[in-house]
Short mmCIF file of the C-alpha atoms (twelve columns), coordinates in Angstrom:
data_MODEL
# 
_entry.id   MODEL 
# 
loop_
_atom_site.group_PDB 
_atom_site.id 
_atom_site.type_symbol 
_atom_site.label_atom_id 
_atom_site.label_alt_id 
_atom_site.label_comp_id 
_atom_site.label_asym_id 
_atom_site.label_seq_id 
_atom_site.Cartn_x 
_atom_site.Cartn_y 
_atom_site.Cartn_z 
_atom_site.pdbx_PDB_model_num 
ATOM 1   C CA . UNK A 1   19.649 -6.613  8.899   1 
ATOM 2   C CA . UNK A 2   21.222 -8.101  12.262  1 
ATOM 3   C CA . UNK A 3   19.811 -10.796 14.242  1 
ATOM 4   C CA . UNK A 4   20.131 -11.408 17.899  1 
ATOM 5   C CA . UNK A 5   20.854 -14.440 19.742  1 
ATOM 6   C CA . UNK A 6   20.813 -15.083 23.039  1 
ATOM 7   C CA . UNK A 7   22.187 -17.556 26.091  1 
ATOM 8   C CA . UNK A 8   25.136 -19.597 26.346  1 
ATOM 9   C CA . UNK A 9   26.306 -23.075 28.002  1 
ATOM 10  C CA . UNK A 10  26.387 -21.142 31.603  1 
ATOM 11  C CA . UNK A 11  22.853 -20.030 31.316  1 
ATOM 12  C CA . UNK A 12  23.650 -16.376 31.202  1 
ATOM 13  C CA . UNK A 13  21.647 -14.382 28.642  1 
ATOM 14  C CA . UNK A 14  23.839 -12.364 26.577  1 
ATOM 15  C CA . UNK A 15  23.227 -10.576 23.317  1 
ATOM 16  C CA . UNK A 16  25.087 -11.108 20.238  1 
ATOM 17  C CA . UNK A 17  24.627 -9.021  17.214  1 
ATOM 18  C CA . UNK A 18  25.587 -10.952 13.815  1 
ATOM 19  C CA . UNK A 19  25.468 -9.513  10.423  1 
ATOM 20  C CA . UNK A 20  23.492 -11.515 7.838   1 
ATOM 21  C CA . UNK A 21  24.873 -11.532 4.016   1 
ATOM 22  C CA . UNK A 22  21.990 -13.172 2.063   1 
ATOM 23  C CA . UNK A 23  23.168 -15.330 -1.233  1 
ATOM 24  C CA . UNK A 24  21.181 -16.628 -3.732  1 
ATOM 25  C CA . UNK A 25  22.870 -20.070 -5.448  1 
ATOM 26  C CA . UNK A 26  20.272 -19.202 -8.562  1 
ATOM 27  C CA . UNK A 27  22.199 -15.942 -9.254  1 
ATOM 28  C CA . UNK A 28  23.497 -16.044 -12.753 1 
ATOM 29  C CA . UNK A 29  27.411 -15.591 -13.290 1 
ATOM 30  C CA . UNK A 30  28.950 -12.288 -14.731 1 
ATOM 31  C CA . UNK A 31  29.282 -13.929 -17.741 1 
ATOM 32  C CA . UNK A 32  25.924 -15.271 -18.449 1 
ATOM 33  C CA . UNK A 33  24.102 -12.023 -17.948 1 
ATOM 34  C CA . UNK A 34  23.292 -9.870  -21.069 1 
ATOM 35  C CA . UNK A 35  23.563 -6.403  -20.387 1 
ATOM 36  C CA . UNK A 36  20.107 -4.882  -19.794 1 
ATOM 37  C CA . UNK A 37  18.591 -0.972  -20.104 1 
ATOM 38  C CA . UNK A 38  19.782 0.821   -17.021 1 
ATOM 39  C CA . UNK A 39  16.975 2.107   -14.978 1 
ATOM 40  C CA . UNK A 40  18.322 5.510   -13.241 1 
ATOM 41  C CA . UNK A 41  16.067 6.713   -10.860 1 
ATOM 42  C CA . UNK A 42  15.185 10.574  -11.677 1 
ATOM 43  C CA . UNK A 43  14.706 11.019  -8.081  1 
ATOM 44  C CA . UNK A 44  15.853 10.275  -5.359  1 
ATOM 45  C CA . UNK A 45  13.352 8.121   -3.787  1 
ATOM 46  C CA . UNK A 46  12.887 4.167   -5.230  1 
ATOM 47  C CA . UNK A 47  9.782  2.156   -5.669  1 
ATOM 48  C CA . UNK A 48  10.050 -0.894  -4.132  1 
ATOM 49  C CA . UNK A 49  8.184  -4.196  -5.422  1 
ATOM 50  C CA . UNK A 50  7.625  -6.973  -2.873  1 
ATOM 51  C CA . UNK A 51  7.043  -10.257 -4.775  1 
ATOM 52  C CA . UNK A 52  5.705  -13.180 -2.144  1 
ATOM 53  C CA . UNK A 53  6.458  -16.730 -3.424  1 
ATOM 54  C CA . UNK A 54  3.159  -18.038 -1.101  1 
ATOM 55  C CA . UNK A 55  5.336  -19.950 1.155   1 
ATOM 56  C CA . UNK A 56  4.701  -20.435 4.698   1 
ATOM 57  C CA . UNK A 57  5.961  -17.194 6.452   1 
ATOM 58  C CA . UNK A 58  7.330  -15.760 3.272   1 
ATOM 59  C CA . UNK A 59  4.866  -12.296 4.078   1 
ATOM 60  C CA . UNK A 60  6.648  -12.185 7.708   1 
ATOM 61  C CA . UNK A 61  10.036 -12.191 5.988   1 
ATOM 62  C CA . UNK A 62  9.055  -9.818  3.464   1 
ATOM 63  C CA . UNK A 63  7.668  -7.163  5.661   1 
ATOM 64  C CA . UNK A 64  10.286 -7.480  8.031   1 
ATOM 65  C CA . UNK A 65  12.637 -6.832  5.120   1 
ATOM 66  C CA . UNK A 66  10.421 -3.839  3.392   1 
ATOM 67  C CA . UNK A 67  10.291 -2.613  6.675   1 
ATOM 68  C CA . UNK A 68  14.071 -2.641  7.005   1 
ATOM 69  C CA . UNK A 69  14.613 -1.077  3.454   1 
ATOM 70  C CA . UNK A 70  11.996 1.651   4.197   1 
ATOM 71  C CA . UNK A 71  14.025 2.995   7.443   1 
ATOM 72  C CA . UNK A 72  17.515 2.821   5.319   1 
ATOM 73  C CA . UNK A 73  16.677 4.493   1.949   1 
ATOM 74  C CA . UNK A 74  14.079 6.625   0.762   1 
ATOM 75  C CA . UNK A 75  11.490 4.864   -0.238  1 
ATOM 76  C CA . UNK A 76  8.544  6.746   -2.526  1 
ATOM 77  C CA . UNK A 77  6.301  3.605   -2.816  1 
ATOM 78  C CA . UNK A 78  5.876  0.084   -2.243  1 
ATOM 79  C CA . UNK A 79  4.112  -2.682  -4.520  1 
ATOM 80  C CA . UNK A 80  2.969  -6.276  -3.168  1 
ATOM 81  C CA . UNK A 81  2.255  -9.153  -5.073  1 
ATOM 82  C CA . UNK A 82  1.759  -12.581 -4.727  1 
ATOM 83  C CA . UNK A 83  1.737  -15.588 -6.705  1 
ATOM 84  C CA . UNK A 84  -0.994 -17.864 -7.121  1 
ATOM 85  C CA . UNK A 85  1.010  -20.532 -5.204  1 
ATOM 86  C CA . UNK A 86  4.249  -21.541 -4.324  1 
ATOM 87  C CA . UNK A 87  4.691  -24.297 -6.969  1 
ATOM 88  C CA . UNK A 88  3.478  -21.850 -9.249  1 
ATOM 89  C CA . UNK A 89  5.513  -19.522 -11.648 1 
ATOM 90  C CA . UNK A 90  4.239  -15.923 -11.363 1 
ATOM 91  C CA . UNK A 91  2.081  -15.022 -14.155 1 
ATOM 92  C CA . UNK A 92  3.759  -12.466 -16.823 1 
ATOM 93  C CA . UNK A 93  0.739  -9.999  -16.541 1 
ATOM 94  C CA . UNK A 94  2.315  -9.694  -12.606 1 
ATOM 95  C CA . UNK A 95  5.862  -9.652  -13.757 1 
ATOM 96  C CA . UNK A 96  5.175  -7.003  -16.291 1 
ATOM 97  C CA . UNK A 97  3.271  -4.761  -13.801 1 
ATOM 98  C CA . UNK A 98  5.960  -5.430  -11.358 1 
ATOM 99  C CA . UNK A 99  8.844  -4.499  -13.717 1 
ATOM 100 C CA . UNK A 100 6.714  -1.229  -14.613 1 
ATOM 101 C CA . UNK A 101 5.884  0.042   -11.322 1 
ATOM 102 C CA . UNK A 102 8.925  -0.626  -9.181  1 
ATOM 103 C CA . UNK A 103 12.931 0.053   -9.638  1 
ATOM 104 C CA . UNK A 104 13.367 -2.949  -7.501  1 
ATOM 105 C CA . UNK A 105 12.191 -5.853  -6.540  1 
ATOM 106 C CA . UNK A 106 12.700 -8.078  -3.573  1 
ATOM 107 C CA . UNK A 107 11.371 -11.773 -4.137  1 
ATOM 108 C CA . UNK A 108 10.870 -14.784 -1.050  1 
# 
């Protein structure tokens, strides 16, 4: 995903592409994570799962970014969800559905 800024201190508009690197602090360290089942896709298409958190503008981000994933890799279906409200934990019915339709999941 790039983003593009624009202007400077003379006024002039100029375009500058930067590369964005998203991080998540919540990520777990290598050693706290338990080695899971490996899901290898049998083909070579992925579902993708779209998980909105109900935040404000949380839907514009995600569709920007399902939109970005679809035009990289091959992408055989998509699955949106949202939770009842951003305070909220998702419910485990939607987690489970989520983990059994899609091979990944993207979450904001």
């Amino acid at each position: 995903m790039q983003l593009v800024s624009a202007g400077n201190e003379d006024g002039v508009q100029k375009k500058k592409k930067k590369n964005v690197r998203w991080v998540t602090p919540e990520a777990a360290s290598p050693q706290t994570v338990k080695a899971r089942e490996y899901r290898r896709p049998d083909k070579i298409t992925f579902r993708l799962g779209i998980l909105d958190n109900a935040k404000s503008n949380a839907d514009h981000l995600l569709r920007m970014v399902s939109e970005s994933l679809q035009a990289t890799v091959p992408v055989a279906s998509v699955i949106r969800r949202r939770k009842p409200g951003p305070a909220r934990p998702a419910e485990t019915a939607l987690l489970d559905e989520l983990m059994k339709e899609a091979d990944f999941v993207v979450s904001a």
